[in-house]
Structures are given as C-alpha cells and as structure tokens.
Amino acid sequence: MEFTIHSKLADIIHRNYLLLPVLNRFDIQLGFGDRTVEQLCMEKGIHTDFFLVMINSFHDHDYFPQERLLSFPLELILEYTRKSHRFYLDFKVPQIENMIQQLSESADAPLRKHFILIEKFFAQYKAELIEHIQEEENNIYPYITTIDKAVNRGTITPQHVVLIEKNPIKTYADRHDNVEDKLYDLKNLIIKYLPPSQNNTLSNSLLVELFRLERDLNDHARMEDKVLFPMVQKIENQIRKNVL
Amino acid sequence: MTLPKTIILSRNTLAIRGLVQLIHVLQPDPKIETYSSLQQVPSFQQNEEEVLVFISQECFTRNSYVRLEKMYHQNPRNCFVALTAEQIPEQLQVIFEHTINPNESENQILDQLRNIYGIQEGSAAKYSGNTTLSERETEVLRTVALGMTNKEISDTLYISTHTVITHRKNITAKLGIKTIAGLAVYAVLNGIITADEMENSNL
C-alpha cells in the first residue's frame, strides 16, 4: 500500500525503518508525535508531493512514477542527491570502516591477516566512491545548475551552447560506472570466503550495514539515471532548439 | 528445498505447458513466469536472487543475440538453459550452461531438470553451491589477480583472448565476484597468490 498525505510519520517508520535516512534527507528528525505527512511537510516547508514520491519509491521498488518525478523542479532532486552523498560519506562509510577495523583488531593473528585484506579492499572502494561523488558535486551538478538557470531565466547565450556541446550529460551518464560492483564483491567475500570470525555479532552487523548501503546506493543510482540525467538532457535540447 | 525462480521463454504454448508440468513434479508450488517474446521479459537486477531462464530455440534469431547477451550480463548468477534439439548458434554458446533436448523422454528430461536445479545428490549443478574452479580457471584467476591484462594472460597461458574472456566470465559467475580487486582478495584468501604478490601487483 502506498503512503499518502494522510499517513502518519510514526506509522511509516513502523512499516519500514529503512526509510529513516530518507527522512533525514528532508531534515526530518524523530519525535513525530501523531503528525501526518501533510502536517509535517507544511510545518517544515517540504515539497509534499516530492517527499511522498521519494518515500514510496524507496519503500516499494516497483513504484517508480518516472513521469511524475521528471516534472519536479530539478533543484529538489539535486538537493536530495547531495544530502544522500553526505549520508554516505559522513555517516555510512565511516561506520562500516569502523566495524571492519574493530573486527580486524579483535581477530587472532592468522585471521587478522585476512581482515587486513578486507580493510584495504574497502579503502579502495571508499576512494572510488569519494572520487565519484566529488566529480558529481564539483563538475556535474554546477554544470546542471548553470544550464537550468539559463533556461529558466531565458538567458541562454552562445557560451551555453558551447558548454553543452563540449560536455553533454550523456558523456557522463554513459560512463556512470558501477561503484556498486565492489560493494557486491565485499558482501560475497564476507558471506562466502572469509574464514569464520570469532565475533559473530559484529560480522552480522557489518553485513547488514553493507546491504543497507547497497540498497540506498542502488536507489540513488536509479534516481540519477532515470530522472536526473533525462531531465538534464531535456534542458540541453531546449538550449539547442533555442539557438537554432 | 525451494527451487529458484524460473523464467520460461518460448513461443510454443505446448512446450511451455509441458515444461511447467515437469517442474511441478520436482516441487509442488514453484515460482514460474512464462513469456512468449524476449521483449516481455523484465530486466534482472544485479543483486536479485538468481533466476533460472529456459529459452526455447525459436528465440535464437540473429536479431536476438544482442538482447540475450545483455540479459545474460544483467546478473552473472543467473543460469541459462537452452531448449533445443539442434546446435546452439556459436555466439550464444557462452550464455548457456545447460541444454535440454525437447525430443528426449519424459524421464530423461526430469533427470536433467533435477541436475540443473541441483536436486540430485553430488550434482555439479550451479545450485548445489559448487563453486570449485577448474584447474585452467584457477590459472586464469591467478593471472587476473596479479593484475595482468587479457592480452598478457593470453600470451602467458597460450590461449586466445576470447578464451580468456570466457574463463573470466565463468570465474565471476562461479565465485560471485566481479571486480579485479575482489578476485585478488579471493585469490589471497585461497592461497592462489600470496599477499606479497598482491602488494606488488599494483592493483
């Protein structure tokens, strides 16, 4: 069942606690009382429709109203993806890193050797993820904002055309690589190939966090590939048409 | 045990019906989806449960090669089974792990299905969890883990780059590890290369 403007925030979290980080991206914290989505969004000045589509599509993977998503203001999407980036880099990745380190430190010498491999592997993954996010925030997003503004304000100049011809979003979208592959490998290395650890509870928690991060990242990638990039392509086309 | 999700792709209604019935012999309530054209099959997600995909020979048209290959790459854990009495076209041979000849007797087909689903004891099928690499695959894995390119591997092991690529695909499918860095960790964990060799492999 879809969440609606009348759903209570508390009920939403009871139904799916994985939505908590999604709520945080809208600056919503716990202690909702009996507030409904409509009430809370009004109070906080949140775009209600966008909020609903985001939680519903995260909650149910078959729910993905692409047309509706494409109709939202682009800045809303960018704001959301930026907040997700922060969540990965400031919270999720350090948390996982910590867990691997703890497991490594608590292991016997022979097993520790193996955990050091995992530590290094995760460090590589982290470096790739940071690089990927920086590329987006430092180059891609500013590009998107620039051309979006030009179209909205009707101030398209020949420079904009040069810009979109030089580096259209398609070039980036095409090589929008799978940082997820390493995460997938890490899960399998832990599930299948790493010798059993003495610290079962921590190993389990680590794995759960990896699954959560993966799920969140997949959702994120879907937003970029299916909503953000097509939106940008549309703006690029508008600029081309306008100049011709 | 529960059978993995099964997809049957065939234009032949009778073939679909027959196969569904035989799978029901193995397990009362299997998850089966049937499609009459390649376009209808939903795309697979990489992190989804593995799916067993039966594809009937009338779908092996030249136009469908690219689409089938794409489908195959969506999730390396999926297992493809050809339903044909004829030779599988060369381009598609890499995709299929098993072939069932629809002209065989009911019992023979049932045996094959048991083997494919890994129900038989000691079966080497994918679902019995057998992930042992062959000797050749282990050699290829070693070179991959050392950071060699396909060309270098082909020169070192005296095999064509095409064969190298096939081995690499199979290694990834068997182990569930896609990246070179991940394969290197696996190789060290299993003593195929040493930690020092990995250090020096500039991966």
CSV table of C-alpha atoms in Angstrom, one decimal:
chain,number,residue,atom,x,y,z
A,1,MET,CA,0.0,0.0,0.0
A,2,GLU,CA,1.2,3.5,-0.9
A,3,PHE,CA,1.9,6.1,1.7
A,4,THR,CA,-0.4,9.2,1.3
A,5,ILE,CA,-0.5,12.7,2.7
A,6,HIS,CA,-2.7,11.3,5.5
A,7,SER,CA,-0.2,8.6,6.6
A,8,LYS,CA,1.3,9.3,10.0
A,9,LEU,CA,5.1,9.5,10.1
A,10,ALA,CA,5.2,7.2,13.0
A,11,ASP,CA,3.2,4.5,11.1
A,12,ILE,CA,5.5,4.9,8.1
A,13,ILE,CA,8.6,4.1,10.2
A,14,HIS,CA,6.8,1.2,11.9
A,15,ARG,CA,6.2,-0.2,8.5
A,16,ASN,CA,9.7,0.4,7.1
A,17,TYR,CA,12.5,1.6,9.3
A,18,LEU,CA,14.9,1.7,6.3
A,19,LEU,CA,13.1,5.0,5.4
A,20,LEU,CA,14.7,6.8,8.4
A,21,PRO,CA,17.8,8.0,6.5
A,22,VAL,CA,15.5,9.1,3.7
A,23,LEU,CA,13.5,11.3,6.2
A,24,ASN,CA,16.8,12.7,7.4
A,25,ARG,CA,17.5,13.9,3.9
A,26,PHE,CA,14.4,16.1,4.3
A,27,ASP,CA,15.7,17.4,7.6
A,28,ILE,CA,13.0,15.4,9.5
A,29,GLN,CA,14.0,14.0,12.8
A,30,LEU,CA,12.4,11.6,15.2
A,31,GLY,CA,9.7,12.7,17.6
A,32,PHE,CA,6.9,13.0,15.1
A,33,GLY,CA,4.1,12.6,17.5
A,34,ASP,CA,0.9,11.9,15.5
A,35,ARG,CA,1.8,14.2,12.7
A,36,THR,CA,0.7,13.2,9.2
A,37,VAL,CA,2.9,13.7,6.1
A,38,GLU,CA,0.8,16.7,5.1
A,39,GLN,CA,1.1,18.4,8.5
A,40,LEU,CA,4.8,17.8,8.8
A,41,CYS,CA,5.6,18.9,5.3
A,42,MET,CA,3.6,22.1,5.8
A,43,GLU,CA,5.4,22.8,9.1
A,44,LYS,CA,8.8,22.2,7.6
A,45,GLY,CA,8.2,23.7,4.2
A,46,ILE,CA,8.8,20.4,2.4
A,47,HIS,CA,7.5,19.8,-1.1
A,48,THR,CA,4.8,17.3,-0.1
A,49,ASP,CA,4.4,15.6,-3.4
A,50,PHE,CA,8.1,15.1,-3.9
A,51,PHE,CA,8.5,13.8,-0.4
A,52,LEU,CA,5.8,11.2,-0.9
A,53,VAL,CA,7.2,10.0,-4.2
A,54,MET,CA,10.6,9.6,-2.7
A,55,ILE,CA,9.5,7.6,0.3
A,56,ASN,CA,7.1,5.5,-1.7
A,57,SER,CA,9.7,4.7,-4.4
A,58,PHE,CA,12.3,3.8,-1.7
A,59,HIS,CA,9.8,1.7,0.2
A,60,ASP,CA,8.5,-0.2,-2.8
A,61,HIS,CA,10.9,-0.8,-5.6
A,62,ASP,CA,8.2,-1.4,-8.2
A,63,TYR,CA,6.8,2.0,-7.5
A,64,PHE,CA,8.7,4.4,-9.7
A,65,PRO,CA,6.5,7.1,-11.3
A,66,GLN,CA,9.1,8.3,-13.8
A,67,GLU,CA,6.8,10.9,-15.5
A,68,ARG,CA,5.9,12.5,-12.2
A,69,LEU,CA,9.4,12.5,-11.0
A,70,LEU,CA,10.5,14.2,-14.2
A,71,SER,CA,8.0,17.0,-13.5
A,72,PHE,CA,9.6,18.1,-10.2
A,73,PRO,CA,12.0,21.1,-10.1
A,74,LEU,CA,15.5,20.0,-10.8
A,75,GLU,CA,16.9,21.7,-7.7
A,76,LEU,CA,14.8,19.5,-5.5
A,77,ILE,CA,16.4,16.4,-7.0
A,78,LEU,CA,19.9,17.9,-6.7
A,79,GLU,CA,19.3,18.8,-3.1
A,80,TYR,CA,18.1,15.3,-2.4
A,81,THR,CA,21.1,13.6,-4.1
A,82,ARG,CA,23.5,16.0,-2.4
A,83,LYS,CA,22.1,15.1,1.0
A,84,SER,CA,22.4,11.4,0.1
A,85,HIS,CA,26.0,11.9,-0.7
A,86,ARG,CA,26.6,13.4,2.7
A,87,PHE,CA,24.9,10.5,4.3
A,88,TYR,CA,27.2,8.0,2.6
A,89,LEU,CA,30.4,9.9,3.2
A,90,ASP,CA,29.9,11.4,6.6
A,91,PHE,CA,28.0,8.6,8.2
A,92,LYS,CA,27.7,5.2,6.4
A,93,VAL,CA,31.2,4.7,5.1
A,94,PRO,CA,32.9,5.7,8.3
A,95,GLN,CA,30.6,3.5,10.2
A,96,ILE,CA,31.4,0.5,8.1
A,97,GLU,CA,35.1,1.3,8.1
A,98,ASN,CA,34.9,1.3,11.9
A,99,MET,CA,33.3,-2.1,12.0
A,100,ILE,CA,35.8,-3.7,9.7
A,101,GLN,CA,38.6,-2.2,11.9
A,102,GLN,CA,37.1,-3.5,15.1
A,103,LEU,CA,36.7,-6.9,13.6
A,104,SER,CA,40.3,-6.8,12.4
A,105,GLU,CA,41.6,-5.8,15.8
A,106,SER,CA,39.6,-8.4,17.7
A,107,ALA,CA,40.8,-11.2,15.4
A,108,ASP,CA,43.6,-13.7,16.1
A,109,ALA,CA,46.8,-13.3,14.2
A,110,PRO,CA,46.0,-15.7,11.3
A,111,LEU,CA,42.5,-14.2,10.8
A,112,ARG,CA,43.7,-10.7,11.2
A,113,LYS,CA,45.9,-11.1,8.1
A,114,HIS,CA,42.7,-11.7,6.2
A,115,PHE,CA,40.9,-8.8,7.7
A,116,ILE,CA,43.7,-6.5,6.6
A,117,LEU,CA,42.9,-7.5,3.0
A,118,ILE,CA,39.3,-6.6,3.6
A,119,GLU,CA,40.3,-3.3,5.2
A,120,LYS,CA,42.4,-2.4,2.1
A,121,PHE,CA,39.6,-3.5,-0.2
A,122,PHE,CA,37.2,-1.3,1.5
A,123,ALA,CA,39.7,1.6,1.5
A,124,GLN,CA,39.8,1.2,-2.3
A,125,TYR,CA,36.1,1.2,-2.5
A,126,LYS,CA,35.9,4.3,-0.4
A,127,ALA,CA,38.4,6.2,-2.5
A,128,GLU,CA,36.4,5.3,-5.6
A,129,LEU,CA,33.1,6.4,-4.0
A,130,ILE,CA,34.7,9.7,-2.9
A,131,GLU,CA,36.1,10.4,-6.4
A,132,HIS,CA,32.7,9.6,-7.9
A,133,ILE,CA,30.8,11.9,-5.6
A,134,GLN,CA,33.4,14.7,-5.9
A,135,GLU,CA,33.2,14.5,-9.7
A,136,GLU,CA,29.4,15.0,-9.5
A,137,GLU,CA,29.4,17.8,-6.9
A,138,ASN,CA,32.3,19.7,-8.3
A,139,ASN,CA,31.7,19.4,-12.0
A,140,ILE,CA,28.4,17.8,-13.0
A,141,TYR,CA,26.0,19.5,-10.6
A,142,PRO,CA,27.3,23.0,-11.2
A,143,TYR,CA,27.0,22.4,-14.9
A,144,ILE,CA,23.4,21.3,-14.4
A,145,THR,CA,22.6,24.3,-12.3
A,146,THR,CA,24.1,26.7,-14.8
A,147,ILE,CA,22.2,25.4,-17.8
A,148,ASP,CA,19.0,25.0,-15.8
A,149,LYS,CA,19.1,28.7,-14.7
A,150,ALA,CA,19.8,29.8,-18.2
A,151,VAL,CA,16.7,28.1,-19.5
A,152,ASN,CA,14.5,29.2,-16.6
A,153,ARG,CA,15.6,32.8,-16.8
A,154,GLY,CA,15.6,32.9,-20.6
A,155,THR,CA,19.2,34.0,-20.6
A,156,ILE,CA,20.7,31.5,-23.0
A,157,THR,CA,23.9,32.6,-24.6
A,158,PRO,CA,26.2,31.0,-27.2
A,159,GLN,CA,28.5,30.0,-24.3
A,160,HIS,CA,25.8,27.7,-23.0
A,161,VAL,CA,25.7,26.0,-26.4
A,162,VAL,CA,29.5,25.6,-26.3
A,163,LEU,CA,29.2,24.1,-22.8
A,164,ILE,CA,26.5,21.6,-23.7
A,165,GLU,CA,28.3,20.6,-26.9
A,166,LYS,CA,31.6,20.1,-25.2
A,167,ASN,CA,30.4,18.1,-22.2
A,168,PRO,CA,26.8,16.9,-22.7
A,169,ILE,CA,25.4,14.9,-19.7
A,170,LYS,CA,25.3,11.8,-22.0
A,171,THR,CA,29.0,11.5,-21.9
A,172,TYR,CA,28.9,11.4,-18.2
A,173,ALA,CA,25.8,9.2,-18.0
A,174,ASP,CA,27.4,6.7,-20.3
A,175,ARG,CA,30.4,6.2,-18.1
A,176,HIS,CA,28.4,6.5,-14.9
A,177,ASP,CA,30.2,3.5,-13.6
A,178,ASN,CA,29.3,0.9,-11.1
A,179,VAL,CA,31.0,1.6,-7.9
A,180,GLU,CA,28.4,-0.9,-6.6
A,181,ASP,CA,30.4,-3.8,-8.0
A,182,LYS,CA,33.0,-3.5,-5.3
A,183,LEU,CA,30.3,-3.5,-2.6
A,184,TYR,CA,28.7,-6.6,-4.1
A,185,ASP,CA,32.1,-8.3,-4.0
A,186,LEU,CA,32.7,-7.3,-0.5
A,187,LYS,CA,29.5,-8.8,0.6
A,188,ASN,CA,30.3,-12.1,-1.1
A,189,LEU,CA,33.9,-12.1,0.3
A,190,ILE,CA,32.4,-11.8,3.8
A,191,ILE,CA,29.5,-14.2,3.3
A,192,LYS,CA,31.3,-16.9,1.4
A,193,TYR,CA,35.0,-16.7,1.6
A,194,LEU,CA,36.3,-15.1,4.7
A,195,PRO,CA,37.1,-17.7,7.4
A,196,PRO,CA,34.5,-17.5,10.3
A,197,SER,CA,35.2,-14.7,12.7
A,198,GLN,CA,35.0,-15.1,16.5
A,199,ASN,CA,32.9,-12.0,16.6
A,200,ASN,CA,29.7,-13.2,15.1
A,201,THR,CA,27.5,-10.3,16.2
A,202,LEU,CA,29.8,-7.7,14.8
A,203,SER,CA,30.2,-9.6,11.5
A,204,ASN,CA,26.4,-9.8,11.2
A,205,SER,CA,26.1,-6.1,11.8
A,206,LEU,CA,28.7,-5.3,9.3
A,207,LEU,CA,26.9,-7.3,6.7
A,208,VAL,CA,23.6,-5.7,7.5
A,209,GLU,CA,25.1,-2.3,7.0
A,210,LEU,CA,26.6,-3.3,3.7
A,211,PHE,CA,23.2,-4.5,2.5
A,212,ARG,CA,21.6,-1.2,3.6
A,213,LEU,CA,24.3,0.9,1.9
A,214,GLU,CA,24.0,-1.1,-1.3
A,215,ARG,CA,20.2,-0.7,-1.3
A,216,ASP,CA,20.4,3.0,-0.7
A,217,LEU,CA,23.1,3.4,-3.4
A,218,ASN,CA,21.0,1.4,-5.9
A,219,ASP,CA,18.1,3.7,-5.3
A,220,HIS,CA,20.3,6.7,-5.7
A,221,ALA,CA,21.7,5.5,-9.0
A,222,ARG,CA,18.2,4.9,-10.2
A,223,MET,CA,17.3,8.5,-9.4
A,224,GLU,CA,20.3,9.8,-11.3
A,225,ASP,CA,20.0,7.5,-14.3
A,226,LYS,CA,16.2,7.6,-14.7
A,227,VAL,CA,15.3,11.1,-13.5
A,228,LEU,CA,18.2,13.5,-13.2
A,229,PHE,CA,20.1,12.7,-16.4
A,230,PRO,CA,17.0,12.6,-18.6
A,231,MET,CA,16.0,16.0,-17.1
A,232,VAL,CA,19.3,17.4,-18.0
A,233,GLN,CA,19.1,16.1,-21.5
A,234,LYS,CA,15.8,17.8,-21.9
A,235,ILE,CA,17.4,21.1,-20.8
A,236,GLU,CA,20.2,20.6,-23.2
A,237,ASN,CA,17.8,20.0,-26.0
A,238,GLN,CA,15.9,23.2,-25.1
A,239,ILE,CA,19.1,25.2,-25.3
A,240,ARG,CA,20.0,23.7,-28.7
A,241,LYS,CA,16.5,24.5,-30.1
A,242,ASN,CA,16.5,28.0,-28.7
A,243,VAL,CA,19.7,28.9,-30.5
A,244,LEU,CA,18.8,27.3,-33.8
B,1,MET,CA,14.4,-27.1,-0.6
B,2,THR,CA,12.9,-24.3,-2.6
B,3,LEU,CA,13.6,-24.0,-6.3
B,4,PRO,CA,15.0,-20.7,-7.6
B,5,LYS,CA,12.7,-18.5,-9.6
B,6,THR,CA,12.2,-19.8,-13.1
B,7,ILE,CA,11.5,-18.0,-16.3
B,8,ILE,CA,10.4,-19.8,-19.5
B,9,LEU,CA,10.7,-18.0,-22.8
B,10,SER,CA,9.0,-19.7,-25.7
B,11,ARG,CA,6.6,-19.1,-28.4
B,12,ASN,CA,5.4,-22.6,-28.2
B,13,THR,CA,2.4,-22.8,-25.8
B,14,LEU,CA,2.6,-26.6,-25.6
B,15,ALA,CA,6.3,-26.5,-24.8
B,16,ILE,CA,5.7,-24.0,-22.0
B,17,ARG,CA,2.8,-26.1,-20.6
B,18,GLY,CA,4.9,-29.3,-20.7
B,19,LEU,CA,7.9,-27.8,-19.0
B,20,VAL,CA,5.8,-26.2,-16.3
B,21,GLN,CA,4.2,-29.5,-15.6
B,22,LEU,CA,7.5,-31.3,-15.3
B,23,ILE,CA,8.9,-28.6,-13.0
B,24,HIS,CA,5.8,-29.2,-10.8
B,25,VAL,CA,6.9,-32.8,-10.5
B,26,LEU,CA,10.0,-31.6,-8.8
B,27,GLN,CA,8.2,-29.2,-6.4
B,28,PRO,CA,4.5,-28.6,-5.9
B,29,ASP,CA,4.5,-24.8,-5.9
B,30,PRO,CA,7.4,-23.4,-7.9
B,31,LYS,CA,7.7,-19.8,-8.9
B,32,ILE,CA,7.5,-19.7,-12.7
B,33,GLU,CA,6.9,-16.9,-15.1
B,34,THR,CA,6.3,-17.6,-18.8
B,35,TYR,CA,6.8,-15.2,-21.7
B,36,SER,CA,6.3,-15.6,-25.4
B,37,SER,CA,8.7,-12.9,-26.5
B,38,LEU,CA,12.1,-11.6,-25.4
B,39,GLN,CA,10.8,-8.1,-25.2
B,40,GLN,CA,8.3,-9.0,-22.4
B,41,VAL,CA,11.0,-10.4,-20.0
B,42,PRO,CA,11.6,-7.8,-17.3
B,43,SER,CA,15.2,-6.9,-16.7
B,44,PHE,CA,17.2,-8.6,-14.0
B,45,GLN,CA,18.8,-6.7,-11.1
B,46,GLN,CA,22.3,-7.5,-10.1
B,47,ASN,CA,21.5,-8.0,-6.5
B,48,GLU,CA,18.4,-10.1,-7.1
B,49,GLU,CA,18.0,-13.7,-6.3
B,50,GLU,CA,19.4,-16.0,-9.0
B,51,VAL,CA,16.9,-16.9,-11.7
B,52,LEU,CA,16.8,-19.9,-13.9
B,53,VAL,CA,16.0,-19.0,-17.5
B,54,PHE,CA,14.8,-21.5,-20.0
B,55,ILE,CA,14.9,-20.3,-23.6
B,56,SER,CA,13.5,-22.1,-26.5
B,57,GLN,CA,15.3,-22.4,-29.8
B,58,GLU,CA,12.8,-20.3,-31.8
B,59,CYS,CA,14.1,-17.3,-29.8
B,60,PHE,CA,17.7,-17.8,-31.1
B,61,THR,CA,17.2,-15.5,-34.1
B,62,ARG,CA,20.1,-13.3,-35.3
B,63,ASN,CA,18.2,-10.2,-34.1
B,64,SER,CA,18.0,-11.5,-30.5
B,65,TYR,CA,21.7,-12.2,-29.9
B,66,VAL,CA,22.5,-8.8,-28.5
B,67,ARG,CA,19.4,-8.8,-26.3
B,68,LEU,CA,20.1,-12.2,-25.0
B,69,GLU,CA,23.7,-11.4,-24.2
B,70,LYS,CA,22.6,-8.2,-22.4
B,71,MET,CA,20.1,-10.3,-20.4
B,72,TYR,CA,22.9,-12.7,-19.5
B,73,HIS,CA,25.1,-9.9,-18.2
B,74,GLN,CA,22.5,-8.3,-16.1
B,75,ASN,CA,23.2,-10.8,-13.3
B,76,PRO,CA,26.0,-13.3,-13.6
B,77,ARG,CA,24.4,-15.6,-11.1
B,78,ASN,CA,21.5,-16.4,-13.4
B,79,CYS,CA,21.6,-19.7,-15.2
B,80,PHE,CA,20.5,-20.1,-18.8
B,81,VAL,CA,19.2,-23.3,-20.2
B,82,ALA,CA,18.6,-23.8,-23.9
B,83,LEU,CA,15.6,-25.8,-25.1
B,84,THR,CA,16.7,-27.2,-28.4
B,85,ALA,CA,17.4,-30.3,-30.4
B,86,GLU,CA,19.9,-28.5,-32.5
B,87,GLN,CA,23.3,-27.0,-32.2
B,88,ILE,CA,23.3,-23.7,-30.3
B,89,PRO,CA,24.5,-20.8,-32.5
B,90,GLU,CA,28.1,-20.1,-31.8
B,91,GLN,CA,27.6,-16.5,-30.5
B,92,LEU,CA,25.2,-17.8,-27.9
B,93,GLN,CA,27.2,-20.8,-26.6
B,94,VAL,CA,28.8,-18.8,-23.8
B,95,ILE,CA,25.4,-17.9,-22.4
B,96,PHE,CA,24.0,-21.4,-21.9
B,97,GLU,CA,25.1,-23.6,-19.1
B,98,HIS,CA,22.8,-26.5,-20.0
B,99,THR,CA,20.8,-27.8,-22.9
B,100,ILE,CA,17.6,-29.8,-22.8
B,101,ASN,CA,16.5,-31.6,-25.9
B,102,PRO,CA,12.7,-31.5,-26.0
B,103,ASN,CA,12.6,-34.7,-28.0
B,104,GLU,CA,14.0,-36.7,-25.1
B,105,SER,CA,11.8,-38.9,-23.0
B,106,GLU,CA,9.9,-37.5,-20.0
B,107,ASN,CA,12.2,-39.3,-17.5
B,108,GLN,CA,15.3,-38.1,-19.2
B,109,ILE,CA,14.2,-34.5,-19.1
B,110,LEU,CA,13.2,-34.9,-15.5
B,111,ASP,CA,16.7,-36.2,-14.7
B,112,GLN,CA,18.2,-33.2,-16.5
B,113,LEU,CA,15.9,-30.8,-14.6
B,114,ARG,CA,16.9,-32.4,-11.3
B,115,ASN,CA,20.5,-31.9,-12.3
B,116,ILE,CA,20.0,-28.3,-13.3
B,117,TYR,CA,18.1,-27.4,-10.1
B,118,GLY,CA,20.8,-29.2,-8.1
B,119,ILE,CA,18.3,-31.6,-6.6
B,120,GLN,CA,20.4,-34.8,-7.2
B,121,GLU,CA,23.0,-35.6,-4.7
B,122,GLY,CA,26.5,-34.9,-5.7
B,123,SER,CA,25.4,-33.0,-8.7
B,124,ALA,CA,27.8,-30.4,-10.1
B,125,ALA,CA,25.0,-28.0,-10.9
B,126,LYS,CA,25.1,-24.4,-10.0
B,127,TYR,CA,22.5,-24.6,-7.3
B,128,SER,CA,24.3,-27.3,-5.4
B,129,GLY,CA,26.6,-24.5,-4.3
B,130,ASN,CA,29.6,-26.0,-6.1
B,131,THR,CA,31.9,-23.1,-6.8
B,132,THR,CA,35.2,-25.0,-7.4
B,133,LEU,CA,37.2,-23.6,-10.2
B,134,SER,CA,38.7,-25.9,-12.8
B,135,GLU,CA,42.5,-26.0,-13.0
B,136,ARG,CA,42.5,-23.8,-16.0
B,137,GLU,CA,40.2,-21.3,-14.4
B,138,THR,CA,42.5,-21.2,-11.3
B,139,GLU,CA,45.4,-20.4,-13.6
B,140,VAL,CA,43.5,-17.6,-15.2
B,141,LEU,CA,42.3,-16.3,-11.8
B,142,ARG,CA,45.9,-16.2,-10.7
B,143,THR,CA,47.0,-14.0,-13.7
B,144,VAL,CA,43.9,-11.8,-13.2
B,145,ALA,CA,44.7,-11.3,-9.5
B,146,LEU,CA,48.3,-10.4,-10.4
B,147,GLY,CA,46.8,-7.6,-12.5
B,148,MET,CA,47.5,-8.9,-16.0
B,149,THR,CA,45.5,-7.7,-19.0
B,150,ASN,CA,43.6,-10.1,-21.2
B,151,LYS,CA,46.4,-9.8,-23.8
B,152,GLU,CA,49.1,-10.6,-21.2
B,153,ILE,CA,47.1,-13.5,-19.9
B,154,SER,CA,46.6,-14.8,-23.4
B,155,ASP,CA,50.3,-14.6,-24.1
B,156,THR,CA,51.2,-16.2,-20.8
B,157,LEU,CA,48.8,-19.1,-20.9
B,158,TYR,CA,48.9,-19.6,-24.7
B,159,ILE,CA,45.1,-19.2,-25.1
B,160,SER,CA,43.2,-16.8,-27.3
B,161,THR,CA,41.9,-13.6,-25.7
B,162,HIS,CA,38.4,-14.8,-26.5
B,163,THR,CA,39.0,-17.9,-24.3
B,164,VAL,CA,40.5,-15.6,-21.6
B,165,ILE,CA,37.3,-13.6,-21.6
B,166,THR,CA,35.1,-16.7,-21.4
B,167,HIS,CA,37.1,-18.0,-18.5
B,168,ARG,CA,36.8,-14.7,-16.7
B,169,LYS,CA,33.1,-14.7,-17.2
B,170,ASN,CA,32.8,-18.2,-15.8
B,171,ILE,CA,35.0,-17.4,-12.8
B,172,THR,CA,32.9,-14.4,-11.9
B,173,ALA,CA,29.7,-16.4,-12.3
B,174,LYS,CA,31.0,-19.2,-10.1
B,175,LEU,CA,32.5,-17.1,-7.4
B,176,GLY,CA,30.1,-14.2,-7.4
B,177,ILE,CA,33.0,-11.7,-7.5
B,178,LYS,CA,33.1,-9.1,-10.3
B,179,THR,CA,36.0,-6.8,-9.7
B,180,ILE,CA,39.6,-7.5,-10.2
B,181,ALA,CA,40.4,-6.2,-6.7
B,182,GLY,CA,37.8,-8.6,-5.3
B,183,LEU,CA,39.2,-11.5,-7.2
B,184,ALA,CA,42.6,-10.7,-5.9
B,185,VAL,CA,41.3,-10.8,-2.3
B,186,TYR,CA,39.7,-14.2,-3.1
B,187,ALA,CA,43.0,-15.4,-4.6
B,188,VAL,CA,44.9,-14.5,-1.5
B,189,LEU,CA,42.3,-16.0,0.9
B,190,ASN,CA,42.6,-19.2,-1.0
B,191,GLY,CA,46.4,-19.3,-1.4
B,192,ILE,CA,46.3,-18.8,-5.2
B,193,ILE,CA,48.6,-15.8,-4.9
B,194,THR,CA,50.4,-14.6,-1.8
B,195,ALA,CA,49.7,-11.3,0.0
B,196,ASP,CA,53.1,-10.1,-1.1
B,197,GLU,CA,52.4,-10.8,-4.8
B,198,MET,CA,49.2,-8.9,-4.4
B,199,GLU,CA,51.1,-5.9,-2.9
B,200,ASN,CA,53.4,-5.9,-5.9
B,201,SER,CA,50.7,-6.3,-8.5
B,202,ASN,CA,49.9,-2.5,-8.5
B,203,LEU,CA,46.2,-3.1,-8.3
